[in-house]
mmCIF file of C-alpha atoms in Angstrom:
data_model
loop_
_atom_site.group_PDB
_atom_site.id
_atom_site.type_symbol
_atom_site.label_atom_id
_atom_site.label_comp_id
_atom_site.label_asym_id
_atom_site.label_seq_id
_atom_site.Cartn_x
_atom_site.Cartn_y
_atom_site.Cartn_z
ATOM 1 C CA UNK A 5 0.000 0.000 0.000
ATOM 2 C CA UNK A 6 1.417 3.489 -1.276
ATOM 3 C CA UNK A 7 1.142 6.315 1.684
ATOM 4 C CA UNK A 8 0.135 4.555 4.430
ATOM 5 C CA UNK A 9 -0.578 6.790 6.884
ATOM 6 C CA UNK A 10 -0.288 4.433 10.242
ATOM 7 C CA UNK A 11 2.795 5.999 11.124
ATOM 8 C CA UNK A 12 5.404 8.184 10.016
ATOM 9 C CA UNK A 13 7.723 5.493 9.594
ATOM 10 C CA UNK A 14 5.253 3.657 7.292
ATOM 11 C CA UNK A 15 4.546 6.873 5.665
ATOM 12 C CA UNK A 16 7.790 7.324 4.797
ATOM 13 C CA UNK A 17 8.298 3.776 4.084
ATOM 14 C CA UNK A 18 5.346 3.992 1.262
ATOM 15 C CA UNK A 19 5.493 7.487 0.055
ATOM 16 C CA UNK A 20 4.788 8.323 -3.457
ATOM 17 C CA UNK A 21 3.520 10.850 -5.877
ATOM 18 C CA UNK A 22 1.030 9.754 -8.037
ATOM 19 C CA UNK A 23 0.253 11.469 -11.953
ATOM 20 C CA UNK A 24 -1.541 14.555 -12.240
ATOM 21 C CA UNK A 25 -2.957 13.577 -14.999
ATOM 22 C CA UNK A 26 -4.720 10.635 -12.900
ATOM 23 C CA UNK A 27 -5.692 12.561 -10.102
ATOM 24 C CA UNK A 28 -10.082 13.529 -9.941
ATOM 25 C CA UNK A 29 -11.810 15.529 -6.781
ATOM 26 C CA UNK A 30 -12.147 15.777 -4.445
ATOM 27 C CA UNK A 31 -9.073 17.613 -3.814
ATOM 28 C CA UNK A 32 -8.313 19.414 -0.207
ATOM 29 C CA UNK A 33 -11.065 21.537 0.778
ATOM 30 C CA UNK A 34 -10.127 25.717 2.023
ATOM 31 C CA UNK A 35 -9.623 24.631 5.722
ATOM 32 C CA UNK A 36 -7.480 21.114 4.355
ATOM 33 C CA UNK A 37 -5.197 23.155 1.730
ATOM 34 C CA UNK A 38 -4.647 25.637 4.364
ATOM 35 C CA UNK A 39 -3.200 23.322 6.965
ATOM 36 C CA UNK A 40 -1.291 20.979 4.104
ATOM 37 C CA UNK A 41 0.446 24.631 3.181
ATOM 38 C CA UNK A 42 0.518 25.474 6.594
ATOM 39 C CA UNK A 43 2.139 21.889 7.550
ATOM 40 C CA UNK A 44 4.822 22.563 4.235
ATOM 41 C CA UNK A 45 5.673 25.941 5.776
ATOM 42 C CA UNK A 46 7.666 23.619 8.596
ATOM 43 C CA UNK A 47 10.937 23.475 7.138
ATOM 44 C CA UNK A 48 14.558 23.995 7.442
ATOM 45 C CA UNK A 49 15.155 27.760 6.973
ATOM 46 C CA UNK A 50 18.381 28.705 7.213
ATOM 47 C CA UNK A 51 18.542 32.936 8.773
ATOM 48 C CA UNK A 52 14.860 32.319 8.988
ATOM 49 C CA UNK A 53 14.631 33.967 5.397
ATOM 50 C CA UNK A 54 11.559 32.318 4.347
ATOM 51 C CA UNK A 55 12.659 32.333 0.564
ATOM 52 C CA UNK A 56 9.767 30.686 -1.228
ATOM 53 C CA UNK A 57 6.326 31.990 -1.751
ATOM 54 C CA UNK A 58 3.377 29.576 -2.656
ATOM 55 C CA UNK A 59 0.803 30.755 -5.192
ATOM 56 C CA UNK A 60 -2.558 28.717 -5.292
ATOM 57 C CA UNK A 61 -4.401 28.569 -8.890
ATOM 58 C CA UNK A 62 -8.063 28.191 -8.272
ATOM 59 C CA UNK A 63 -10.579 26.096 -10.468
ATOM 60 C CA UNK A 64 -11.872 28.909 -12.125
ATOM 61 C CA UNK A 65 -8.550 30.208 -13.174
ATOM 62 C CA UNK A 66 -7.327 27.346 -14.537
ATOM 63 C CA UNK A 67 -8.642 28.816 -18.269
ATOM 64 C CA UNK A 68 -6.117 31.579 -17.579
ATOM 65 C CA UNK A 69 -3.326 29.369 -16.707
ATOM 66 C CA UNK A 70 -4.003 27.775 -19.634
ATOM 67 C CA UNK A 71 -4.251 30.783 -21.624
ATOM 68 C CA UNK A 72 -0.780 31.910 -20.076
ATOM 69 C CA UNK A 73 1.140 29.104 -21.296
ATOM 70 C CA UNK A 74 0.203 29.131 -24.360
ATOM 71 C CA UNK A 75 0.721 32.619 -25.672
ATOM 72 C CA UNK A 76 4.171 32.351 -23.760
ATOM 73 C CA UNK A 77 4.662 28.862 -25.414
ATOM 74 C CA UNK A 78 4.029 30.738 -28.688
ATOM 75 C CA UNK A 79 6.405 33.973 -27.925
ATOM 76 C CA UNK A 80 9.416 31.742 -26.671
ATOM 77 C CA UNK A 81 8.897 29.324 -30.034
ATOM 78 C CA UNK A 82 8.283 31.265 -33.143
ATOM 79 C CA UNK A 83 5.996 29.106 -35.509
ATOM 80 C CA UNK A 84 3.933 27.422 -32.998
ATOM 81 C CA UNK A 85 0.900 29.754 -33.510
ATOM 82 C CA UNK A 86 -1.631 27.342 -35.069
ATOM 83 C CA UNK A 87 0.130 24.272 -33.438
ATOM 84 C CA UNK A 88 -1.326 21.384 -31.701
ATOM 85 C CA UNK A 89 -1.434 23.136 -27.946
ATOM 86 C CA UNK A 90 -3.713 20.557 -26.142
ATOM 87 C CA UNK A 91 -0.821 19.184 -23.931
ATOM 88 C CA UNK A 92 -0.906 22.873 -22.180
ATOM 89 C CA UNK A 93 -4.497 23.013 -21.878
ATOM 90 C CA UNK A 94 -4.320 19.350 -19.748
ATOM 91 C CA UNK A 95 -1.700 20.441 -17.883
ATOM 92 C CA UNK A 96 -3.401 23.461 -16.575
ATOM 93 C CA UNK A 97 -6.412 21.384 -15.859
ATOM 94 C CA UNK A 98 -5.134 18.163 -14.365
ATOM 95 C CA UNK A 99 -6.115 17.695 -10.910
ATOM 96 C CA UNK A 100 -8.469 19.184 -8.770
ATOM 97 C CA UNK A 101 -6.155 21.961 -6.476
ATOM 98 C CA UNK A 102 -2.880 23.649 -8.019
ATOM 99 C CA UNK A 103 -0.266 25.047 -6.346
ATOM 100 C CA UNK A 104 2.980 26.842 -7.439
ATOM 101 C CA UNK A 105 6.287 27.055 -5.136
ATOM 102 C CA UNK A 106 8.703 29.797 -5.952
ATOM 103 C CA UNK A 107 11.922 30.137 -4.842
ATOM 104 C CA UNK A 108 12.470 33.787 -3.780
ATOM 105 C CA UNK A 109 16.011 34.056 -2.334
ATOM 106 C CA UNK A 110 16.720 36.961 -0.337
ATOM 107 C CA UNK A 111 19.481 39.253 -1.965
ATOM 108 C CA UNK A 112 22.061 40.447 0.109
ATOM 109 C CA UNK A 113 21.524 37.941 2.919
ATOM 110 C CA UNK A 114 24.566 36.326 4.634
ATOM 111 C CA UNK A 115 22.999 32.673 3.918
ATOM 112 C CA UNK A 116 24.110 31.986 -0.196
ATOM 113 C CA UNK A 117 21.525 31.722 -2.589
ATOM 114 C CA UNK A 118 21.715 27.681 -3.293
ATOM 115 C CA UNK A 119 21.314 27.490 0.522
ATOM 116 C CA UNK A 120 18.203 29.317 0.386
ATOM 117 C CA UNK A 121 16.556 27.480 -3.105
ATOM 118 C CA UNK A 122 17.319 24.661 -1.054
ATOM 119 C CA UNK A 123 15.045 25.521 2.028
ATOM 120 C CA UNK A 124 12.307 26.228 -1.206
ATOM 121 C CA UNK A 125 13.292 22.406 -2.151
ATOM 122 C CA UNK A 126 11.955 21.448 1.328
ATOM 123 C CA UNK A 127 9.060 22.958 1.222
ATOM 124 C CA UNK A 128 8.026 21.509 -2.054
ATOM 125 C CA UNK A 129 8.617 17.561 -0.357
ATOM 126 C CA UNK A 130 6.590 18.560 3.016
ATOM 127 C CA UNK A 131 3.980 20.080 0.557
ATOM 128 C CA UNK A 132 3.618 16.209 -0.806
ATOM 129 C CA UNK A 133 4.061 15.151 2.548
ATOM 130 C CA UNK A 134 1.588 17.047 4.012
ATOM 131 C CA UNK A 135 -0.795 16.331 1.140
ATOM 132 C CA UNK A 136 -0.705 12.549 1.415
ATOM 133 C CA UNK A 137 -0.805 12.967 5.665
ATOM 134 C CA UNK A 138 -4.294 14.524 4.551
ATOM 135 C CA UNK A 139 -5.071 11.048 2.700
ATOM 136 C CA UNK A 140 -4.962 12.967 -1.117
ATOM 137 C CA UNK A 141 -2.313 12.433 -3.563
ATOM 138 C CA UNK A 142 0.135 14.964 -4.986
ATOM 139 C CA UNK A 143 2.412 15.125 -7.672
ATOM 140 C CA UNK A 144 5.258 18.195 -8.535
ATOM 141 C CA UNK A 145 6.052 18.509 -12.227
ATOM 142 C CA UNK A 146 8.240 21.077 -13.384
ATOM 143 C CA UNK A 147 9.020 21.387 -17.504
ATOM 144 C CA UNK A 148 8.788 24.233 -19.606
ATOM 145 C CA UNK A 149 5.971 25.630 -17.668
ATOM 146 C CA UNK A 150 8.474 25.685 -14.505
ATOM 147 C CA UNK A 151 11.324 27.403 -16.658
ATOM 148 C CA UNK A 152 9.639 30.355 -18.646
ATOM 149 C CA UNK A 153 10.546 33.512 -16.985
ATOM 150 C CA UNK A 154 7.505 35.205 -17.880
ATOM 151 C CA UNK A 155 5.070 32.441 -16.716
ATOM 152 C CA UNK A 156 6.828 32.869 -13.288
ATOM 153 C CA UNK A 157 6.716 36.374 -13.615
ATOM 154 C CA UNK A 158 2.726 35.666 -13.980
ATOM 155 C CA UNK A 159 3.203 34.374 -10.472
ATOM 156 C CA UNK A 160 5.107 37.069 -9.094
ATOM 157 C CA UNK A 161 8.366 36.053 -10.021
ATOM 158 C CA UNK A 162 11.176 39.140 -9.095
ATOM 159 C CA UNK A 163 14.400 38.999 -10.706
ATOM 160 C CA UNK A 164 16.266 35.801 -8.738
ATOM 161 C CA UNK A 165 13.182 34.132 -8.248
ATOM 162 C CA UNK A 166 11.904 31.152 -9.873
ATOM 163 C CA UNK A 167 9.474 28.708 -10.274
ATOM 164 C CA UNK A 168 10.269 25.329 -8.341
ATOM 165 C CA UNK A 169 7.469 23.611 -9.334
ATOM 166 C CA UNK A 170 3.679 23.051 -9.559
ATOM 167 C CA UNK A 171 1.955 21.309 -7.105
ATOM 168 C CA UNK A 172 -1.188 18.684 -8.259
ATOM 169 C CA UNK A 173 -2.975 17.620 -5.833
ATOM 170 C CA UNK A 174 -6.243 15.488 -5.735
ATOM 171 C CA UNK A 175 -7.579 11.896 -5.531
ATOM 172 C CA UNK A 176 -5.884 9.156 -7.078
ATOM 173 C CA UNK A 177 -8.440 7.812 -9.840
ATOM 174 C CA UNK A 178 -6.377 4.286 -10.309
ATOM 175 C CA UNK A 179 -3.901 2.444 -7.794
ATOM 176 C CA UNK A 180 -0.348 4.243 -8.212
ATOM 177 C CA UNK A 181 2.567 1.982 -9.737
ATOM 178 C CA UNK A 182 5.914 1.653 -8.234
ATOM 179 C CA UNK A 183 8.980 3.668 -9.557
ATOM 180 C CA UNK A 184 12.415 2.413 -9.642
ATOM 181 C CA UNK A 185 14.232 3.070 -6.732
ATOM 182 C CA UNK A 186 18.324 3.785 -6.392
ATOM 183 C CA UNK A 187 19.990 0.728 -4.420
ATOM 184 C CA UNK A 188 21.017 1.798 -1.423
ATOM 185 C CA UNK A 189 24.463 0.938 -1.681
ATOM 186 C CA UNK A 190 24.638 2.788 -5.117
ATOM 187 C CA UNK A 191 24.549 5.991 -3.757
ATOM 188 C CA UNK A 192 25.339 5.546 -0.047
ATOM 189 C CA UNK A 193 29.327 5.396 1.166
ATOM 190 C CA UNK A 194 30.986 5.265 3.816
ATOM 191 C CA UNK A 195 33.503 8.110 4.582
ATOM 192 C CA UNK A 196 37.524 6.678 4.341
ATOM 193 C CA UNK A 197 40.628 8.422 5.139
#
């Protein structure tokens, strides 16, 4: 069973993301997305800096996110006007709640910049952590979407900032499916002198 939420050890045991693309309503409700963000918010923060912002998308502004993508889609790729854009139209409507993380590092500060994206990292897992506590699923995607500076200037995006990912989150409409995982010993070593 994927998420099991009998424990934090079997939580973590059992974690994962499902596809946006799979996921129906309900999603969280006001008072559940609140305390999922809320929850997220909990997170290593070096300087106390608070260098991410979340944005949430409601349903009926998902026609707008679409809208956004694809007349930046079309400005960043000359020729696409008249293309095939369906694939940004589902992926501003999968799901049923939509969240995007920015990473907004704090110029100037004393704590460097990666330090500070990574504190925006953190937030983005306890976001999916908090999310499948709540007993929904969530997915973060990133792709073009996450990499077009004037999408995440849509968001609020300042110079320095950008867009860590969006945030799906909803009911899983089929059982999730396994991902391979690294083998421990692949990637874990011990320290010799």
């Amino acid at each position: 069973m994927f998420n099991d939420r009998s424990s934090l050890l079997a939580h973590l045991a059992t974690r994962r993301s499902g596809k946006a693309r799979d996921m129906t309503a309900p999603g969280p409700d006001a008072a559940q997305l609140h305390d999922i963000i809320a929850l997220a918010l909990r997170t290593p923060d070096h300087g106390k800096l608070a260098p991410w912002r979340i944005v949430t998308v409601a349903d009926d502004q998902r026609e707008a996110f679409a809208a956004l993508l694809k007349a930046n889609w079309v400005k960043e790729n000359p020729g696409a006007a008249g293309m095939d854009l369906s694939a940004l139209d589902q992926f501003a409507h999968q799901a049923p709640t939509l969240l995007v993380l920015l990473s907004t590092p704090v110029a100037g500060s004393k704590i460097p910049v990666w330090e500070q994206q990574m504190s925006a990292g953190a937030v983005g897992m306890n976001l999916l952590h908090a999310a499948h506590a709540h007993g929904f699923v969530g997915s973060w995607l990133t792709g073009w979407a996450a990499y077009s500076a004037d999408v995440a200037a849509a968001f609020g995006a300042r110079d320095g900032d950008t867009v860590v990912g969006y945030f799906f989150l909803g009911t899983a409409s089929r059982e999730l499916d396994e991902r391979p995982r690294p083998e421990y010993d692949d990637v874990v070593s011990n320290w010799e002198i």
